[in-house]
PDB file of C-alpha atoms in Angstrom:
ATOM      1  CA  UNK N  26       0.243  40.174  -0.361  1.00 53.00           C
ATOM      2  CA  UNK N  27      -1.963  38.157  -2.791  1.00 61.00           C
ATOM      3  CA  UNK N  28      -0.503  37.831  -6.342  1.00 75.00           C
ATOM      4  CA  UNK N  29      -3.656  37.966  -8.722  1.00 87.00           C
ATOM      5  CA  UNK N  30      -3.892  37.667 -12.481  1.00 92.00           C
ATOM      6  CA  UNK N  31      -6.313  40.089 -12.738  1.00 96.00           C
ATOM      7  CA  UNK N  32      -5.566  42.526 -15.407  1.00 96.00           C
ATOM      8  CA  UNK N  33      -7.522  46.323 -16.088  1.00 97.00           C
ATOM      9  CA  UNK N  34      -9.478  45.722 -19.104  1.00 98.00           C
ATOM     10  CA  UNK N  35     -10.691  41.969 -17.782  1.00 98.00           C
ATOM     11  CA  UNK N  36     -14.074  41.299 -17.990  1.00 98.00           C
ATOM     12  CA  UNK N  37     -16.185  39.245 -15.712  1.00 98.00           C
ATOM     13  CA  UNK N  38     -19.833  37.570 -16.046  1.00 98.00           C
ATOM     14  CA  UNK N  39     -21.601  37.091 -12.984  1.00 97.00           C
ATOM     15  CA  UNK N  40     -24.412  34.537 -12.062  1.00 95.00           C
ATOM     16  CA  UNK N  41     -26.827  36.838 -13.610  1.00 94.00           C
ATOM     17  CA  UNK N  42     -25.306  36.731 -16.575  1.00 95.00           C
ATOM     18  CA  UNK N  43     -23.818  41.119 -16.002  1.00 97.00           C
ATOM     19  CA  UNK N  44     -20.679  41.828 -17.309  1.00 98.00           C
ATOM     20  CA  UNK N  45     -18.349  43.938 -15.126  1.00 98.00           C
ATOM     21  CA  UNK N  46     -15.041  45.272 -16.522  1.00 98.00           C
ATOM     22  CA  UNK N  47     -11.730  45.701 -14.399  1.00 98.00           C
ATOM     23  CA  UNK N  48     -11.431  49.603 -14.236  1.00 98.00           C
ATOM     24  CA  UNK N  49      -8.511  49.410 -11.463  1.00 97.00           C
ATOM     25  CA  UNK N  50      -6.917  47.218  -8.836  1.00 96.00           C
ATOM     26  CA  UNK N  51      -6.207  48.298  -5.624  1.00 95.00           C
ATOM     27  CA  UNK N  52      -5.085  44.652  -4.059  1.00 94.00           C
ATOM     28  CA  UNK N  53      -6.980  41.238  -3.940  1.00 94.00           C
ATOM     29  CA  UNK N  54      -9.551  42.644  -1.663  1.00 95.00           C
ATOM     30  CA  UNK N  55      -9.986  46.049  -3.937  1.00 96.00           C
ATOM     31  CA  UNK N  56     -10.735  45.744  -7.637  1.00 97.00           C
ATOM     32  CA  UNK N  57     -12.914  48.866  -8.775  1.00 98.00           C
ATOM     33  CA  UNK N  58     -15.030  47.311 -12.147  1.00 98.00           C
ATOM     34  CA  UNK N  59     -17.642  48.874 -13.938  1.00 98.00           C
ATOM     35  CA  UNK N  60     -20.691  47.006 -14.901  1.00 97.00           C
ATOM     36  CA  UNK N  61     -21.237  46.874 -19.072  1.00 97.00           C
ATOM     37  CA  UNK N  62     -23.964  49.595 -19.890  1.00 95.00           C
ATOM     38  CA  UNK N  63     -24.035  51.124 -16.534  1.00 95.00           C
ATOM     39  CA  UNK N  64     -22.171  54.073 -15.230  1.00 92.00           C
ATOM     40  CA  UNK N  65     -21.428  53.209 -11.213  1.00 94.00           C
ATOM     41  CA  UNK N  66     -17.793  52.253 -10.091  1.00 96.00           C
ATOM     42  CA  UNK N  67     -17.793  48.935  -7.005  1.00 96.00           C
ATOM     43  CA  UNK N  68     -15.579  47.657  -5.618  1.00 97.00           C
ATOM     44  CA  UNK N  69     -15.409  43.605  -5.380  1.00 97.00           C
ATOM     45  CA  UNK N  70     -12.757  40.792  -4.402  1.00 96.00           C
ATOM     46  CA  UNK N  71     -10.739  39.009  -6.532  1.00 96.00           C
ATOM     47  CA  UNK N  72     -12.245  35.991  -5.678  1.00 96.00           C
ATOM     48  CA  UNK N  73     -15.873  36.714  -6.296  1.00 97.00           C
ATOM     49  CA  UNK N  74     -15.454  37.970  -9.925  1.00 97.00           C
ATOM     50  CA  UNK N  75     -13.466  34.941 -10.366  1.00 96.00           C
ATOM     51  CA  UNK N  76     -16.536  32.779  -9.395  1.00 97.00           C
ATOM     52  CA  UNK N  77     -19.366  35.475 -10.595  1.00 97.00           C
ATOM     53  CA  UNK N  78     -20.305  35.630  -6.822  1.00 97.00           C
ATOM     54  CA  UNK N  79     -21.259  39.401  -7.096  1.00 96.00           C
ATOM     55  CA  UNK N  80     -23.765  41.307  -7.888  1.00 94.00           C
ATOM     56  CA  UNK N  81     -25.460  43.939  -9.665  1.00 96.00           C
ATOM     57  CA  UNK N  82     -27.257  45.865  -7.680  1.00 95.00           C
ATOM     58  CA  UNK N  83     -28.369  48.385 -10.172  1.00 95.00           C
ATOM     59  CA  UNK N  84     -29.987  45.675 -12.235  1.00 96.00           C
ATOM     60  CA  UNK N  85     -33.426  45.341 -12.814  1.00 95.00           C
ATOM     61  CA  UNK N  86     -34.439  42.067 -10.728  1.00 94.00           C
ATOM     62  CA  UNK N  87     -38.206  42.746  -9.221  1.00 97.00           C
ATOM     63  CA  UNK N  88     -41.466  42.405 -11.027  1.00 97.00           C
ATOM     64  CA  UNK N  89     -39.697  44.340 -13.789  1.00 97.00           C
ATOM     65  CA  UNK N  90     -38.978  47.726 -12.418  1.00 98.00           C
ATOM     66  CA  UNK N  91     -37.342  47.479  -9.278  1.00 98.00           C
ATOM     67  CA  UNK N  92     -33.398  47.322  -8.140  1.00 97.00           C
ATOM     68  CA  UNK N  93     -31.981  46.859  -5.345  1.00 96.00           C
ATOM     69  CA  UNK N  94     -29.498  49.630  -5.416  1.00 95.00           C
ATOM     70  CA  UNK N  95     -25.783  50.558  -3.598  1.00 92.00           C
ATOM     71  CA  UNK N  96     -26.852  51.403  -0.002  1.00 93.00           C
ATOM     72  CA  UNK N  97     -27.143  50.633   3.199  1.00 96.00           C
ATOM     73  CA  UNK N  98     -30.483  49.191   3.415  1.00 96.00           C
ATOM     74  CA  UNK N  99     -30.529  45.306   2.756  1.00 94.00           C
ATOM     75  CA  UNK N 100     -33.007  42.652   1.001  1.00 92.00           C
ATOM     76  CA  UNK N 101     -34.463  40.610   3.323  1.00 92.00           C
ATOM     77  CA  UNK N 102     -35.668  43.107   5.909  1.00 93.00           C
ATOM     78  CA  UNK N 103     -39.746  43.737   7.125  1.00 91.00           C
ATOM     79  CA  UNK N 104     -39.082  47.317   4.570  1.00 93.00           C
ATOM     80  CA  UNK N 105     -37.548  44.835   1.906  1.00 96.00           C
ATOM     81  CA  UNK N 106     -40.888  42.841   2.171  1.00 95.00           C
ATOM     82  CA  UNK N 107     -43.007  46.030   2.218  1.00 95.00           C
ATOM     83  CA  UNK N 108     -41.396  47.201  -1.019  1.00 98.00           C
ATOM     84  CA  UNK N 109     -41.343  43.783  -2.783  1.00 98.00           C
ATOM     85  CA  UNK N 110     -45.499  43.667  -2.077  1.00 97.00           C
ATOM     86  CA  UNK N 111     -45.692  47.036  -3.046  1.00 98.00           C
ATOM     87  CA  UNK N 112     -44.466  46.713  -6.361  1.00 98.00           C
ATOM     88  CA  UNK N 113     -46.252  43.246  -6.942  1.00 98.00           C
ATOM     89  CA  UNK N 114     -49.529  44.693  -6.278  1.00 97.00           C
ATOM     90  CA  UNK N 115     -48.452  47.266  -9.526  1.00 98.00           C
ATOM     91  CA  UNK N 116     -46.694  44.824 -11.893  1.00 98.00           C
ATOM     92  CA  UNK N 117     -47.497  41.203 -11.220  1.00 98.00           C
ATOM     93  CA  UNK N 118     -50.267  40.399 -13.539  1.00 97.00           C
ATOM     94  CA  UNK N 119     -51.555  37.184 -11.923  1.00 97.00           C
ATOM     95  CA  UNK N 120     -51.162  39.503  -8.701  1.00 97.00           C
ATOM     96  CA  UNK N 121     -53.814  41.580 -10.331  1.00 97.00           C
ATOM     97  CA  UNK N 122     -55.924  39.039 -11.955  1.00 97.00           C
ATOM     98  CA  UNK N 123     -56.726  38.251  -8.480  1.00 96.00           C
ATOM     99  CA  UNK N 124     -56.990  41.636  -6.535  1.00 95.00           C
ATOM    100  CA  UNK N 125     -58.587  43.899 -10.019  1.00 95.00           C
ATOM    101  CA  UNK N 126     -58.592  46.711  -7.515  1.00 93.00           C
ATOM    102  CA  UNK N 127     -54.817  47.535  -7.940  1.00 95.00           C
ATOM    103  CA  UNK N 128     -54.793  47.447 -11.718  1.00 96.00           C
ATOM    104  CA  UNK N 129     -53.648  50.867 -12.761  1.00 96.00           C
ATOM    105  CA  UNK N 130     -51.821  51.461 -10.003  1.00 97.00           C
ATOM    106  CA  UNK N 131     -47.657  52.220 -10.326  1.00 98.00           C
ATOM    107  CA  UNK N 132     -45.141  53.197  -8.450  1.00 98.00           C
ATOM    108  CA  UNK N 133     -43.069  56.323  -8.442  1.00 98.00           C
ATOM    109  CA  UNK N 134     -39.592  55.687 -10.656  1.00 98.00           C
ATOM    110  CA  UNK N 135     -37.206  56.825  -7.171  1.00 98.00           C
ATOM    111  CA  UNK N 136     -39.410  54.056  -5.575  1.00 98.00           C
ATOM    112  CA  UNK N 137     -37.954  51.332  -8.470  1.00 98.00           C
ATOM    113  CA  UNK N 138     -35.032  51.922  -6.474  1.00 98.00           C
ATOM    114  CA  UNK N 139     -35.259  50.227  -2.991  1.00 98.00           C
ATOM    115  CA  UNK N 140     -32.762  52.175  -1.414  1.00 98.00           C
ATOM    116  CA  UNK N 141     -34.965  55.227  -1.643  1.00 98.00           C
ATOM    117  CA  UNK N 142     -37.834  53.454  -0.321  1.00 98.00           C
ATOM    118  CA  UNK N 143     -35.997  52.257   2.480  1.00 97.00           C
ATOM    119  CA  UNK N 144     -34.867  55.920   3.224  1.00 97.00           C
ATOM    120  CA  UNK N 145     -38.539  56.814   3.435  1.00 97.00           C
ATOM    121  CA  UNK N 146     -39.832  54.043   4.986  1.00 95.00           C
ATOM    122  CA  UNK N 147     -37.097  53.804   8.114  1.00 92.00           C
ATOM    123  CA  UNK N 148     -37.763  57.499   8.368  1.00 93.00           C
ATOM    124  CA  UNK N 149     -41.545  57.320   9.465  1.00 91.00           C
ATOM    125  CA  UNK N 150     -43.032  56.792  12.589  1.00 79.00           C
ATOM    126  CA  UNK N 151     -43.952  52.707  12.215  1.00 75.00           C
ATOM    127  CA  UNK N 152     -44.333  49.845  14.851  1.00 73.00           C
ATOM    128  CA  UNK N 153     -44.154  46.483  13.883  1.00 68.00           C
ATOM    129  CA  UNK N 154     -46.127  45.493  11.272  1.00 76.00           C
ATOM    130  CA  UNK N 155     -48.123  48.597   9.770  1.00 89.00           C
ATOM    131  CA  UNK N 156     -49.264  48.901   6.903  1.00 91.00           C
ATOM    132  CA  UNK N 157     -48.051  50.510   3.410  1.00 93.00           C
ATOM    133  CA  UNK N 158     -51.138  53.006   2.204  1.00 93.00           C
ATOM    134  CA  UNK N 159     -51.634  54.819  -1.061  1.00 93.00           C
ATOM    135  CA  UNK N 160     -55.168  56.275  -0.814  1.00 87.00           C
ATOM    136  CA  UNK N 161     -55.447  57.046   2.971  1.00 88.00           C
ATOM    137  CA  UNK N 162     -54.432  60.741   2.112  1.00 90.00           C
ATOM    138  CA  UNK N 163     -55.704  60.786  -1.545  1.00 91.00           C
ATOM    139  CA  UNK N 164     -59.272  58.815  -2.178  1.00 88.00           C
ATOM    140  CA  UNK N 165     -58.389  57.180  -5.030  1.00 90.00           C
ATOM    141  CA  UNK N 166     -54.978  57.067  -6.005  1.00 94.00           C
ATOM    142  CA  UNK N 167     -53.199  54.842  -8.207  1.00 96.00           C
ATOM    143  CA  UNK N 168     -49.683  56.231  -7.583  1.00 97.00           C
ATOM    144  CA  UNK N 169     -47.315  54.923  -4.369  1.00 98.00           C
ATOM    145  CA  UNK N 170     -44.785  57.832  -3.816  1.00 98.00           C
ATOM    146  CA  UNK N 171     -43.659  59.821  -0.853  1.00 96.00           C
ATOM    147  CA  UNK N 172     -46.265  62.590  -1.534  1.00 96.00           C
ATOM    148  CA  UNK N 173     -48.873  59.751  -1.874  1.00 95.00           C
ATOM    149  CA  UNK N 174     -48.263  57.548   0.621  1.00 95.00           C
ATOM    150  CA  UNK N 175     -48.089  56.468   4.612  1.00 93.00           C
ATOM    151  CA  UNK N 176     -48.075  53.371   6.744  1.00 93.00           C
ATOM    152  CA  UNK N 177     -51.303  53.013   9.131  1.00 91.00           C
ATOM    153  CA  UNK N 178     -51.775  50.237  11.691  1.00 89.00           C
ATOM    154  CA  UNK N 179     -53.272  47.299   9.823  1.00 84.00           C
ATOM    155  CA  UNK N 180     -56.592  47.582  11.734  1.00 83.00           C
ATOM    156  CA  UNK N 181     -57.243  50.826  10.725  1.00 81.00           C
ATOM    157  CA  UNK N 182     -55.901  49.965   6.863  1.00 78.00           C
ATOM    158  CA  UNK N 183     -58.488  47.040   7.328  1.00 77.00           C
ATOM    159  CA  UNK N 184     -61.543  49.203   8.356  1.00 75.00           C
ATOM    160  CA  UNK N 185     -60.759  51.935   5.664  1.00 65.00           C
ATOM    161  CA  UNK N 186     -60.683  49.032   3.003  1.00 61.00           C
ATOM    162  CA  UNK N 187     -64.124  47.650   4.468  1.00 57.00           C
ATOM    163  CA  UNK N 188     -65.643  51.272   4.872  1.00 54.00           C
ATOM    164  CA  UNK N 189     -64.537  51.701   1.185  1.00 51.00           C
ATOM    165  CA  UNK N 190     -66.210  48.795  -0.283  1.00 49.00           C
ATOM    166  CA  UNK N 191     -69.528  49.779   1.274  1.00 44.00           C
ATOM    167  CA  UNK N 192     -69.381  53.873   0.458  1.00 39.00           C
ATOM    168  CA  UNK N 193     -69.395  55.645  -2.629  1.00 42.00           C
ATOM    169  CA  UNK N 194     -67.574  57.707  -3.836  1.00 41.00           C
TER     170      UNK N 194
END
């Protein structure tokens, strides 16, 4: 067994600059912390809060309104990328200097959150590379949610968008 210094009540910054405070330890492998001015327990190693090599996945860390969450689901992935775009195209402003047609346009607060997304997205019908759509079942809306939304082959996304430009209303 490891001897650690470690006491309940330590505090630890990470490389984020989140606090997390030593709520119990359970061995080297096993300290439960909480992070400052949130409410979840974690778990983390020794080790990593020593070096700030954890994170806070609760945080605030995409285009302003998204987090990555405690989950399953992991950044990096094709849904990852999906929700990344989704919320540039709603809070990048440069993103929307250039494409004027998503300005107004959020996302649904669960959605911040991209372990709901994930849940949504790996539970519809999708081959590779589809297409995230907010307006194929509502003509005209602004919002991406669960109600609001569905992924389409990008040739069909691609002939709506075309069609759309050329119709009115």
């Amino acid at each position: 067994m490891r001897k650690i210094d470690t006491k309940i009540g330590d505090r630890f910054k990470n490389l984020d600059g989140h606090v997390a405070e030593v709520l119990s330890i359970k061995s080297a492998l096993d300290i439960v912390v909480k992070f400052v001015g949130y409410n979840r327990e974690i778990s983390f190693r020794n080790d990593h809060l020593k070096t700030g090599n954890f994170k806070n996945r609760d945080a605030i860390s995409v285009y302003g309104v998204g987090h990555i969450g405690f989950g399953k689901y992991k950044a990096g992935t094709m849904c990852y990328k999906k929700w990344q775009s989704m919320l540039q195209r709603c809070y990048d402003p440069s993103f929307q200097e250039r494409n004027p047609q998503y300005m107004g346009c959020t996302v649904n607060s669960e959605w911040h959150n991209f372990q709901n997304f994930a849940e949504w997205f790996n539970s519809q019908y999708c081959e590779h590379l589809w297409e995230l759509d907010k307006d194929l079942l509502y003509k005209g809306n602004k919002i991406y949610s669960k109600e609001n939304c569905c992924l389409v082959p990008k040739e069909i996304n691609n002939l709506i968008l075309t069609n759309n430009k050329s119709r009115d209303s």
